[in-house]
Short mmCIF file of C-alpha atoms and ligand atoms in Angstrom, two decimals:
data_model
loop_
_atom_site.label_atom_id
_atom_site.label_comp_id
_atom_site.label_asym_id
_atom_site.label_seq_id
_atom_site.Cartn_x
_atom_site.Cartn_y
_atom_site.Cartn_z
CA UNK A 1 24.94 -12.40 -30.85
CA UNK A 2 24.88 -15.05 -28.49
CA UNK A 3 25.25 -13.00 -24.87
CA UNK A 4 23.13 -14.13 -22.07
CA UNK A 5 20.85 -12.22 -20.13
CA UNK A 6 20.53 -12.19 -16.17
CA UNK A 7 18.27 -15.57 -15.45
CA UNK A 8 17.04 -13.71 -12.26
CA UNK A 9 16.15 -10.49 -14.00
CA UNK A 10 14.15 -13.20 -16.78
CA UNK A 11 12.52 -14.67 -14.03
CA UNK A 12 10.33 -11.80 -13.09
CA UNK A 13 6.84 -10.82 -14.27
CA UNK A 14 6.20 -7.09 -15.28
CA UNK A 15 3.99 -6.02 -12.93
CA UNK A 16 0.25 -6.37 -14.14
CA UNK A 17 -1.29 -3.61 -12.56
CA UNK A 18 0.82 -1.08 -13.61
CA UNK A 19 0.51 -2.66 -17.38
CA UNK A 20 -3.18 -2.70 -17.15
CA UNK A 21 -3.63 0.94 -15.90
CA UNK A 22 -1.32 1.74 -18.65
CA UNK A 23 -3.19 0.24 -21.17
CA UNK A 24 -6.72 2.07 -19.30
CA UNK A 25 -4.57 5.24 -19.94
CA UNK A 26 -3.83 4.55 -23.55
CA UNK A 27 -6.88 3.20 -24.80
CA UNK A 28 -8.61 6.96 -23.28
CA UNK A 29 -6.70 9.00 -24.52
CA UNK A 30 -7.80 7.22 -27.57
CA UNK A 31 -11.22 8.53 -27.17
CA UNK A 32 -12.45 4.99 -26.01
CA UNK A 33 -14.95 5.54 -22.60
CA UNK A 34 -13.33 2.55 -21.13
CA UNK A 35 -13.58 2.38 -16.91
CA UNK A 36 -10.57 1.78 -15.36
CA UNK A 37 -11.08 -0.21 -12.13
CA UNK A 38 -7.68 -1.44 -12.20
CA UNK A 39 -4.92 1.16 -10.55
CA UNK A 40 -5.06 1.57 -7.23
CA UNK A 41 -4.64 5.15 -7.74
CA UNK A 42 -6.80 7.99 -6.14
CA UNK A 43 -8.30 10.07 -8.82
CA UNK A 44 -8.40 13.08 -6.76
CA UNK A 45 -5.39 15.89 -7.76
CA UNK A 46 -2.51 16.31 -5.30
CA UNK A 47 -3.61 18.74 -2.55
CA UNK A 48 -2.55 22.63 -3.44
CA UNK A 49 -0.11 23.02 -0.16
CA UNK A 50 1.26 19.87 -1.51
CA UNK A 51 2.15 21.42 -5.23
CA UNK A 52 2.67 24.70 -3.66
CA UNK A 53 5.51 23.56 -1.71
CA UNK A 54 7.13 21.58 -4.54
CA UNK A 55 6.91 24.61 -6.88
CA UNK A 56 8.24 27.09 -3.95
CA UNK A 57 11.10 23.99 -3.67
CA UNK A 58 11.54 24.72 -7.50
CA UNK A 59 11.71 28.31 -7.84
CA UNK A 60 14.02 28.31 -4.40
CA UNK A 61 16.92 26.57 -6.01
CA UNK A 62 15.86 23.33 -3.57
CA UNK A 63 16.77 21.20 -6.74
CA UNK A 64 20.14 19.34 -5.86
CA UNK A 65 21.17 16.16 -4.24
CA UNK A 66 20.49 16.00 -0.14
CA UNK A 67 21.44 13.04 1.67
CA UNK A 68 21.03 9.49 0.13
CA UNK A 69 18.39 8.75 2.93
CA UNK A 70 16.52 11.45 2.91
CA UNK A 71 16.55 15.16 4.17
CA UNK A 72 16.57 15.55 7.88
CA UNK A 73 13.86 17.40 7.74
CA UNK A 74 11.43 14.85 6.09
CA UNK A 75 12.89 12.47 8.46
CA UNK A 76 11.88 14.66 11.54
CA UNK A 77 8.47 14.76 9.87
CA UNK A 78 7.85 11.00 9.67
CA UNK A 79 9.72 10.41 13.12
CA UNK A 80 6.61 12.87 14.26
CA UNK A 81 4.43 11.55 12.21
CA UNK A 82 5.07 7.92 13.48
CA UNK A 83 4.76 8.94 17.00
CA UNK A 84 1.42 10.49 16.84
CA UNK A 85 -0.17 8.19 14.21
CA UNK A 86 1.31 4.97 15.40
CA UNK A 87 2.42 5.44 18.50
CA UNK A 88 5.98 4.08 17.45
CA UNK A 89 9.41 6.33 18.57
CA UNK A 90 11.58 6.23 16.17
CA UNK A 91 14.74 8.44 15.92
CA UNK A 92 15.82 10.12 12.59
CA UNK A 93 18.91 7.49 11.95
CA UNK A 94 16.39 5.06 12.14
CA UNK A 95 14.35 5.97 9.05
CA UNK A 96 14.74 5.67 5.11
CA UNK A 97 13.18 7.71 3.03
CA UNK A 98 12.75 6.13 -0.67
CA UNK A 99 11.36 6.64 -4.36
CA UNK A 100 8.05 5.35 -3.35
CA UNK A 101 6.72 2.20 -1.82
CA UNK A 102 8.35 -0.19 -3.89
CA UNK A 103 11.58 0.97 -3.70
CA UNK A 104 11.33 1.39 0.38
CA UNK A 105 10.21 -2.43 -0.08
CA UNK A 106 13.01 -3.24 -2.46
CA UNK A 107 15.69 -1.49 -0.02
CA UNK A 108 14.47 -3.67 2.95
CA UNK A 109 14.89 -7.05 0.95
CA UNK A 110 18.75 -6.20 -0.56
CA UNK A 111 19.68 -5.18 3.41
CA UNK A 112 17.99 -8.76 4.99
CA UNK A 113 18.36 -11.26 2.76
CA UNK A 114 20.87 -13.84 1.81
CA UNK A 115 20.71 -16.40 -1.45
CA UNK A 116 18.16 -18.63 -0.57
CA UNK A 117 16.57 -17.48 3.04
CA UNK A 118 12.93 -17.68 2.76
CA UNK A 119 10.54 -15.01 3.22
CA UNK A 120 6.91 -15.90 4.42
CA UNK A 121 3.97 -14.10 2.21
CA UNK A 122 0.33 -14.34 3.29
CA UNK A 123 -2.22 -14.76 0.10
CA UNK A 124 -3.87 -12.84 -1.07
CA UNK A 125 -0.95 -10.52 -1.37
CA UNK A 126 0.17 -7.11 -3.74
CA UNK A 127 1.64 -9.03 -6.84
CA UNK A 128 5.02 -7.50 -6.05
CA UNK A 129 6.27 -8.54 -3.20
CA UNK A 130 7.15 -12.28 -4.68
CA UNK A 131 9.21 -10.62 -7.41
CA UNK A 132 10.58 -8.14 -5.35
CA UNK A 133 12.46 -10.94 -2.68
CA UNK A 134 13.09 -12.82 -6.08
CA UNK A 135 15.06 -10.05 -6.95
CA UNK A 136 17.02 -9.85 -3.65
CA UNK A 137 17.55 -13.72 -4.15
CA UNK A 138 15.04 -14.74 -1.36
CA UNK A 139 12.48 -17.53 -1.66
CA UNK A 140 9.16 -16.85 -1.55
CA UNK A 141 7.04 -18.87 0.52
CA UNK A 142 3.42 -18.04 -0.12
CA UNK A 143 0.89 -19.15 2.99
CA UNK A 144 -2.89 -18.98 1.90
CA UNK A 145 -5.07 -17.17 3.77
CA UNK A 146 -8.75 -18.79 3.27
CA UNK A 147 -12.43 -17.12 3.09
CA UNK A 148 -13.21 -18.49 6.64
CA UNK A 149 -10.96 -16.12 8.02
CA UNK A 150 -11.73 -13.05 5.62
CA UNK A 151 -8.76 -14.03 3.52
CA UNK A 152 -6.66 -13.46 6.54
CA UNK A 153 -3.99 -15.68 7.37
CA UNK A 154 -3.20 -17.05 10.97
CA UNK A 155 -0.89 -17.08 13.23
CA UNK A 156 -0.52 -20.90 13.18
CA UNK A 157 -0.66 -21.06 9.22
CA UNK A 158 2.34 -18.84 9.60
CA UNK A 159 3.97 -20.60 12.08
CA UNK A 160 3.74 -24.13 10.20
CA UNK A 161 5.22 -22.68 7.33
CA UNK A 162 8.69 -20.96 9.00
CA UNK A 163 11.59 -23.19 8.50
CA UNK A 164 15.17 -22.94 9.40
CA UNK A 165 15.64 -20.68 6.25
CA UNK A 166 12.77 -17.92 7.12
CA UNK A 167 13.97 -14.40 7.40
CA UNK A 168 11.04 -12.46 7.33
CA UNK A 169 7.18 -11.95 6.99
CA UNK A 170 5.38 -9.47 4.76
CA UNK A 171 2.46 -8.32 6.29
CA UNK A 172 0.29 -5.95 4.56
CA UNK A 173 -2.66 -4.08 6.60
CA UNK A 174 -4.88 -2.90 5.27
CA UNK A 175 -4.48 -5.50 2.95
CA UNK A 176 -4.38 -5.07 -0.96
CA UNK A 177 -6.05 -6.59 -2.53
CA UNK A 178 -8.88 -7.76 -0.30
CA UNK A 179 -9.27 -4.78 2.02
CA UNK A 180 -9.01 -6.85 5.23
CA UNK A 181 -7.39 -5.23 8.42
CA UNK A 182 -5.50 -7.33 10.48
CA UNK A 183 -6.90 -6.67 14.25
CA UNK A 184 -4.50 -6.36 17.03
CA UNK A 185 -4.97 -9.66 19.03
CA UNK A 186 -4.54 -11.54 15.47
CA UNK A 187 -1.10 -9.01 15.27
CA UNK A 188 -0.24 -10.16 18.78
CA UNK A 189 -0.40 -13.73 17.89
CA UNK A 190 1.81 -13.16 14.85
CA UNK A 191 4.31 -11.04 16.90
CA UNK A 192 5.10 -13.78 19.10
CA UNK A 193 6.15 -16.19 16.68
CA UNK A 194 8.18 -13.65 14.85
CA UNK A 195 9.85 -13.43 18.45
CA UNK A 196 9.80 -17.14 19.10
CA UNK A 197 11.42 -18.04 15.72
CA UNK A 198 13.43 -14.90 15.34
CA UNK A 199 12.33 -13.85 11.57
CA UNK A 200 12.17 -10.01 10.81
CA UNK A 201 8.53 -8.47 10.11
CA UNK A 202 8.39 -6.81 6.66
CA UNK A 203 5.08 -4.67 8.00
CA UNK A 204 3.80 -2.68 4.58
CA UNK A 205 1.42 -0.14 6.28
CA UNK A 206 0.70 2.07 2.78
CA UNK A 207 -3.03 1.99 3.65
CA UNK A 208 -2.99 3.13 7.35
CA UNK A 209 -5.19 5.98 6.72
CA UNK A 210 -7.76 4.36 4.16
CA UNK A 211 -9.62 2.83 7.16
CA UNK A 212 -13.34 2.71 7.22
CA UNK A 213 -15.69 2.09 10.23
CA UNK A 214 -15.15 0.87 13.34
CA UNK A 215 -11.09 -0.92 13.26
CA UNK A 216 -8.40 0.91 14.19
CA UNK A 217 -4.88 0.46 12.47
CA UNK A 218 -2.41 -0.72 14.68
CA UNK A 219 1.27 -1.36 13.81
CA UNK A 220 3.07 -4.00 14.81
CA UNK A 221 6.22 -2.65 16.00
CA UNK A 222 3.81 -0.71 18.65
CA UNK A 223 3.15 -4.22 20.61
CA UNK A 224 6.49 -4.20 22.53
CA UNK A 225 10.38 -4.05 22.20
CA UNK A 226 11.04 -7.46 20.93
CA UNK A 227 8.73 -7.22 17.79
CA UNK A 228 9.52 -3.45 17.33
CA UNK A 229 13.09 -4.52 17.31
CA UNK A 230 12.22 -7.23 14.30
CA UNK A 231 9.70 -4.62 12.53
CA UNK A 232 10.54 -2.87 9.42
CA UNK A 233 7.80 -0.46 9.50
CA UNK A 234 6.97 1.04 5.80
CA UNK A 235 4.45 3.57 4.23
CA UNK A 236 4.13 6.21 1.94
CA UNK A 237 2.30 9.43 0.45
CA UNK A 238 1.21 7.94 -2.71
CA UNK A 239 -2.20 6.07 -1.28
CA UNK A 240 -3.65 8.74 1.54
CA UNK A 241 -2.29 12.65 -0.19
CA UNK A 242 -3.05 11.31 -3.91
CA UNK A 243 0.80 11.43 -4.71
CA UNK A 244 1.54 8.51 -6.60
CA UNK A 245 3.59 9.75 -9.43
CA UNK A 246 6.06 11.96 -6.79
CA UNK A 247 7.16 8.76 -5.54
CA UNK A 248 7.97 8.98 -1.90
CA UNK A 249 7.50 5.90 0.81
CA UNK A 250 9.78 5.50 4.18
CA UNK A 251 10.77 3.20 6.68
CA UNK A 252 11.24 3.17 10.21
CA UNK A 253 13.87 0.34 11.13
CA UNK A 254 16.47 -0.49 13.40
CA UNK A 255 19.07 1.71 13.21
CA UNK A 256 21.63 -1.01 11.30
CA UNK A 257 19.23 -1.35 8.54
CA UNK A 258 18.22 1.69 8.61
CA UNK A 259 22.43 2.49 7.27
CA UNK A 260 22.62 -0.64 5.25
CA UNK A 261 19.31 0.63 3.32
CA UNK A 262 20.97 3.96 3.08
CA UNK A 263 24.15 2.98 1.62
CA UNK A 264 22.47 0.76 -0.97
CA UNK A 265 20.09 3.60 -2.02
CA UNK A 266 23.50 6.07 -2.18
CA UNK A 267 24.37 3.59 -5.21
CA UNK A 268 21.28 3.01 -6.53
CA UNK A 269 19.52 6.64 -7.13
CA UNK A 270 21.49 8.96 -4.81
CA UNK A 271 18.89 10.79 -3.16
CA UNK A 272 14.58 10.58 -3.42
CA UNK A 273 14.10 13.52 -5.37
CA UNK A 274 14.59 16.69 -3.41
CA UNK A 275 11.40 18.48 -4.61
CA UNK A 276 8.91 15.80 -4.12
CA UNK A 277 10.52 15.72 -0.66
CA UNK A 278 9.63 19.25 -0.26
CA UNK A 279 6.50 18.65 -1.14
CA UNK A 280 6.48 15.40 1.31
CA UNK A 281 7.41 17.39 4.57
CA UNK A 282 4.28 19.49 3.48
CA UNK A 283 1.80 16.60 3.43
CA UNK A 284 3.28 15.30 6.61
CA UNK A 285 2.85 18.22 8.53
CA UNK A 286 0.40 20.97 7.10
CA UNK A 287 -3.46 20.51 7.04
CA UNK A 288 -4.70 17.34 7.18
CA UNK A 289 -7.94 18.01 6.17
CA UNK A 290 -8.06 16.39 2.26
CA UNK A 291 -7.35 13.35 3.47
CA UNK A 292 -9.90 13.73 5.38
CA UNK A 293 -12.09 14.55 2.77
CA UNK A 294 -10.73 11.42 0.25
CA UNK A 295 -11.05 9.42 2.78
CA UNK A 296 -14.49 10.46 3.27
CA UNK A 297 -15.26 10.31 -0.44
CA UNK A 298 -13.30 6.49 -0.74
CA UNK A 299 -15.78 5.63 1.91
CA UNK A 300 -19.21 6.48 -0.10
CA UNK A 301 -17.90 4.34 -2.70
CA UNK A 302 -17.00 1.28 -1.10
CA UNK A 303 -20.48 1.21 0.43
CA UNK A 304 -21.85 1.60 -3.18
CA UNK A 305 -19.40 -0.76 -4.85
CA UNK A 306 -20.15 -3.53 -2.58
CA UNK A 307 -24.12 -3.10 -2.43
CA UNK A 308 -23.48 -3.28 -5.94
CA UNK A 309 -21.87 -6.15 -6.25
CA UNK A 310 -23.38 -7.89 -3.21
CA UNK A 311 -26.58 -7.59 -5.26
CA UNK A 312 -24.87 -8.97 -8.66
CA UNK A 313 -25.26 -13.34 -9.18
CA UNK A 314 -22.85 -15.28 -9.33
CA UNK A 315 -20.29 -13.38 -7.55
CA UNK A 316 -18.89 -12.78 -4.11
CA UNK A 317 -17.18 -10.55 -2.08
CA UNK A 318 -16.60 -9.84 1.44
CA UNK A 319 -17.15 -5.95 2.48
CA UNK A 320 -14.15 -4.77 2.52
CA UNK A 321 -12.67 -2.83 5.07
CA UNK A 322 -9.63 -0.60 4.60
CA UNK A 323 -7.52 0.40 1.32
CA UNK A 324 -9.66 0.57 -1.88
CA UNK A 325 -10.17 -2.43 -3.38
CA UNK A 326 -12.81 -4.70 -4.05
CA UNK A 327 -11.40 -8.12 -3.76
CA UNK A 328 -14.74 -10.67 -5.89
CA UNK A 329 -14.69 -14.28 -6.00
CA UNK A 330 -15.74 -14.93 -9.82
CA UNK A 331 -15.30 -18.51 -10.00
CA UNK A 332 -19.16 -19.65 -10.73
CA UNK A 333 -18.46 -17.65 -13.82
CA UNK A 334 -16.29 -19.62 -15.12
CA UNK A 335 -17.54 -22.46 -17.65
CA UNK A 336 -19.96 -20.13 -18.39
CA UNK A 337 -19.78 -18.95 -22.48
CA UNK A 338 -19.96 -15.67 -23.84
CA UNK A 339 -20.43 -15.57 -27.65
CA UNK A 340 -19.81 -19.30 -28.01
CA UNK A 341 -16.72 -19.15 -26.02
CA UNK A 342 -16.11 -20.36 -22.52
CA UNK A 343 -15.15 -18.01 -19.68
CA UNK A 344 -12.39 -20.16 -18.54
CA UNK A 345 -10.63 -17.93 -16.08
CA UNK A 346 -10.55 -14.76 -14.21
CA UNK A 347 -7.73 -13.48 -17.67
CA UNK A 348 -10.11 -14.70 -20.02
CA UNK A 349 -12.99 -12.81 -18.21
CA UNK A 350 -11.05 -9.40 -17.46
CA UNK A 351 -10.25 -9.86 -21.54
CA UNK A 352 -13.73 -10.18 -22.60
CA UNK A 353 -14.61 -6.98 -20.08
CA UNK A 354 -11.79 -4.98 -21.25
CA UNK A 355 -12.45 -5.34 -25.29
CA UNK A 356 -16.38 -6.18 -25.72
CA UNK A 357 -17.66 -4.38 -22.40
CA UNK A 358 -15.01 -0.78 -22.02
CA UNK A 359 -14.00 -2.40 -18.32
CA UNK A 360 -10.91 -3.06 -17.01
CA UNK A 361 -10.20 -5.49 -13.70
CA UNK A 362 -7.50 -6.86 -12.42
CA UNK A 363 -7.77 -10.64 -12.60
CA UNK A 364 -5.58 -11.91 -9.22
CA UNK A 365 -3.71 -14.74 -10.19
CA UNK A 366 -0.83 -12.27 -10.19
CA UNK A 367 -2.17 -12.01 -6.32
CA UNK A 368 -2.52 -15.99 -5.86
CA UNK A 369 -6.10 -16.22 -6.28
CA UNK A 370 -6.94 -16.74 -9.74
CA UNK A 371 -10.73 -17.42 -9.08
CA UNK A 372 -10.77 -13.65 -8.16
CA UNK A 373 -10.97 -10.32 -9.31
CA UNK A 374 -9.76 -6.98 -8.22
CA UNK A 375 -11.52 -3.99 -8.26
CA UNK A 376 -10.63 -0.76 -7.36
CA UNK A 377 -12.92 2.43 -6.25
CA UNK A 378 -10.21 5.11 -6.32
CA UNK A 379 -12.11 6.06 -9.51
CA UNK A 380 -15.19 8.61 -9.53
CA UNK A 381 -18.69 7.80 -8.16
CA UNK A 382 -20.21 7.47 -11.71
CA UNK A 383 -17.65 6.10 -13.16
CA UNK A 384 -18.12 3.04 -10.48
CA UNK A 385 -21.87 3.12 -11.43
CA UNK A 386 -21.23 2.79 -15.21
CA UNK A 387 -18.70 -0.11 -14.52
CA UNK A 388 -20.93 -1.77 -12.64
CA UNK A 389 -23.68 -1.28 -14.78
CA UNK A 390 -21.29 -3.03 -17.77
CA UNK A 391 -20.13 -5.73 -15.60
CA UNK A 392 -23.76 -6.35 -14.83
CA UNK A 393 -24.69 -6.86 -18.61
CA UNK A 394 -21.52 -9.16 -19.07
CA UNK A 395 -23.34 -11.70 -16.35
CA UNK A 396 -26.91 -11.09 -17.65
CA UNK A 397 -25.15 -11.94 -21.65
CA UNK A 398 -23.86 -15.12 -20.22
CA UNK A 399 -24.91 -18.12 -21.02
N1 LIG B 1 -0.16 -0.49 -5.70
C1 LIG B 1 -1.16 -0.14 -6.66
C2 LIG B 1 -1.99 -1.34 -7.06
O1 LIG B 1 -1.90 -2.39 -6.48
C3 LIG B 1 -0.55 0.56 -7.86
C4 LIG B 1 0.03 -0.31 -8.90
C5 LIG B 1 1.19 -1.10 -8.37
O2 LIG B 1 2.13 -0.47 -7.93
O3 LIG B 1 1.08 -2.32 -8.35
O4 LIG B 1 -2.79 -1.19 -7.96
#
C-alpha cells in the first residue's frame, strides 16, 4: 500500500510527559517502587462534593448532549468565577467551555490562525503549545527567556521577535515548567506591545491558584480594554480541584471567538461531557476549602524539594514560585560517566534515573532547555524524600 499520511499530523511529537507518566504508571503497577516526578498531576483524590455531584448528574439522567460550548450554567459559574478571582467581566457568550486545557488551547489556535502567521512562545514553555499551533498551521516562534531574568522573558525580547506575520503570544503564568510568575508591571510592559503591534494574547492561566508566598496572580486581560479585547483568557479544573482525568478547561474571549471556538468544538466532540460539567459547576462554586488545603500541602513540598536540591552539587535551580514544578539546571552533569558511560544529556540522564535508580524526570528539551530537568512535587511528601534521596546517590555514583 502506498497511501500517504498527513505530513502535518507526522510532524508532531507525542507529548513526553504524558508518555513518561504513562510509563511511571505501568512500570507500578508492575510492582516496581519507581517515583514518579514526572506528571504534573496532584496526587490528592477529587474532592467528595466534586464526585458527589457527578454521580447525582449520573443517577439524574444529566447524561446527554448540552450545548457544544458548554452548559449555561457552568458558563455562569466561570463568568462568576472570573469576576471575583480575576477581576475580569466577562458575559456568558463570551466563554468556551472545553475537554480540558489542551483542547481550550487547541480551540483558540483553529479560530486565530491562518497558514503561516506566527505565534510568539516564551522558553521555557509546556512542550505543547509548539505542536499545538503546528497543528493549526501556525509558526512557532520560540523567544528564550534567560536565568538573569528567572527564565522570564521580556517585554523587549518579545517585541524584537514580532514580525509582520505574528498573531499571537502564549503566555503562561505561573509558568510550567519553571514555576516563575510573571509580575504585573512585567505584564504591563507586554500588554502594550500586544496593543502597539496588534497580536492577540494566548494567556494560559491553569496555575492561578498554585501560588505560593508573597505574588499575586494577575491576568492580563484585567490591565485595560485594549489588551482585554486581544486576551484569550484560559484555565481549567484539572491543576487546583485534582481533576485531571474529567477533562474540563474554559476560556473567556471576545465574543467572535468565543462562536468561532464554539462552532469548531460542535464538529469536533459535540459537547464537554455533561457529567464532568456537573461536577465542574460544583468545584466552581461550592466550598473552596481543599484547595485550600492542596495548596497548602503543594506548598510544604516545594520548600522541601528545593532545600533539597539547593543543597545537592552540581545542580541548580531557582525557588520556584507558583505551579508545581521544579525546573534544575543539570548541565555540570553532563560529561560526567556513570558505569563507564558518559552522561551526555539531560535524556541520557533521566534514562539512567528511570532504569538503574526507580526515578523518573522529565528531561526539558521537549520545553527548549535541554540542559534542564523537570521535576514535579504533586507527588507525596515521602515519596519526594525517597526521590531525592535516589537522585542524590546518582550524583554521589558519578564519576
Ligand atoms: N500539563 C501536565 C504536565 O506538564 C500534564 C501532562 C501534559 O498534559 O503535558 O506535566
Amino acid at each position: 500500500m502506498s497511501l500517504s499520511l498527513s505530513k502535518k499530523a507526522q510532524s508532531v511529537k507525542p507529548s513526553s510527559t504524558l508518555s513518561i507518566t504513562a510509563k511511571v504508571k505501568e512500570l507500578k503497577a508492575n510492582g516496581v517502587d519507581v517515583v514518579g516526578f514526572g506528571a504534573g498531576e496532584p496526587d490528592f483524590n477529587t474532592p467528595d462534593n466534586i464526585c458527589d455531584a457527578a454521580i447525582t448528574a449520573i443517577k439524574s439522567g444529566f447524561t446527554k448532549y448540552t450545548p457544544a460550548s458548554g452548559t449555561n450554567e457552568l458558563k455562569a459559574a466561570v463568568c462568576r468565577k472570573f469576576q471575583e478571582f480575576n477581576g475580569l467581566h466577562y458575559e456568558p457568550n463570551q466563554i468556551v467551555i472545553s475537554n480540558g486545557g489542551k483542547h481550550s488551547l487547541t480551540n483558540i489556535f483553529d479560530a486565530i490562525l491562518n497558514p503561516g502567521d506566527e505565534v510568539i512562545i516564551p522558553g521555557p514553555y509546556w512542550l505543547s503549545y509548539p505542536e499545538m499551533v503546528k497543528l493549526s498551521d501556525g509558526v512557532p516562534v520560540i523567544v528564550y527567556g534567560t536565568k538573569e531574568n528567572e527564565y522570564k522573558v521580556t517585554a523587549e525580547q518579545i517585541e524584537k521577535a514580532v514580525t509582520a506575520k505574528t498573531k499571537a503570544l502564549v503566555l503562561n503564568t505561573p509558568n510550567n515548567p519553571t514555576g516563575m510568575i510573571y509580575t504585573k508591571q512585567e505584564l504591563q510592559k507586554i500588554a502594550d506591545i500586544a496593543i502597539r503591534h496588534d497580536f492577540y494574547v494566548v494567556s494560559d492561566e491553569m496555575y492561578e491558584y498554585l501560588i505560593y508566598g508573597e505574588e499575586k496572580h494577575v491576568s492580563i486581560a484585567s490591565l485595560g480594554e485594549e489588551i482585554y479585547n486581544r486576551t484569550l483568557t484560559c484555565s481549567g479544573l484539572s491543576k487546583s480541584y485534582a481533576m485531571t482525568g474529567w477533562r474540563i478547561g474554559y476560556v473567556g474571549a471576545p465574543a467572535t471567538i468565543a462562536k468561532l471556538m464554539g462552532a469548531i468544538q460542535s464538529h469536533a466532540t459535540s459537547n464537554p461531557n455533561s457529567i464532568a460539567q456537573k461536577a465542574a459547576y460544583e468545584a466552581l462554586t461550592g466550598q473552596q476549602d481543599t484547595v485550600v488545603t492542596m495548596r497548602e500541602e503543594f506548598n510544604r513540598r516545594r520548600i522541601y524539594m528545593y532545600e533539597r536540591l539547593s543543597g545537592m552539587p552540581h545542580v541548580q535551580l531557582f525557588e520556584p514560585k507558583g505551579a508545581f514544578y521544579a525546573f534544575v539546571d543539570v548541565s555540570e552533569l553532563f560529561g560526567m560517566t556513570y558505569k563507564g558511560q558518559k552522561i551526555e544529556n539531560g535524556q541520557n540522564l533521566a534514562q539512567v534515573l528511570l532504569s538503574d535508580y526507580h526515578v523518573a524526570v522529565i528531561p526539558c528539551d521537549d520545553f527548549g532547555y535541554p540542559d534542564h530537568i523537570r521535576l514535579s512535587y504533586a507527588i507525596s511528601q515521602e515519596q519526594i524524600a525517597k526521590g531525592l534521596d535516589r537522585i542524590e546517590n546518582f550524583i554521589k555514583d558519578l564519576k
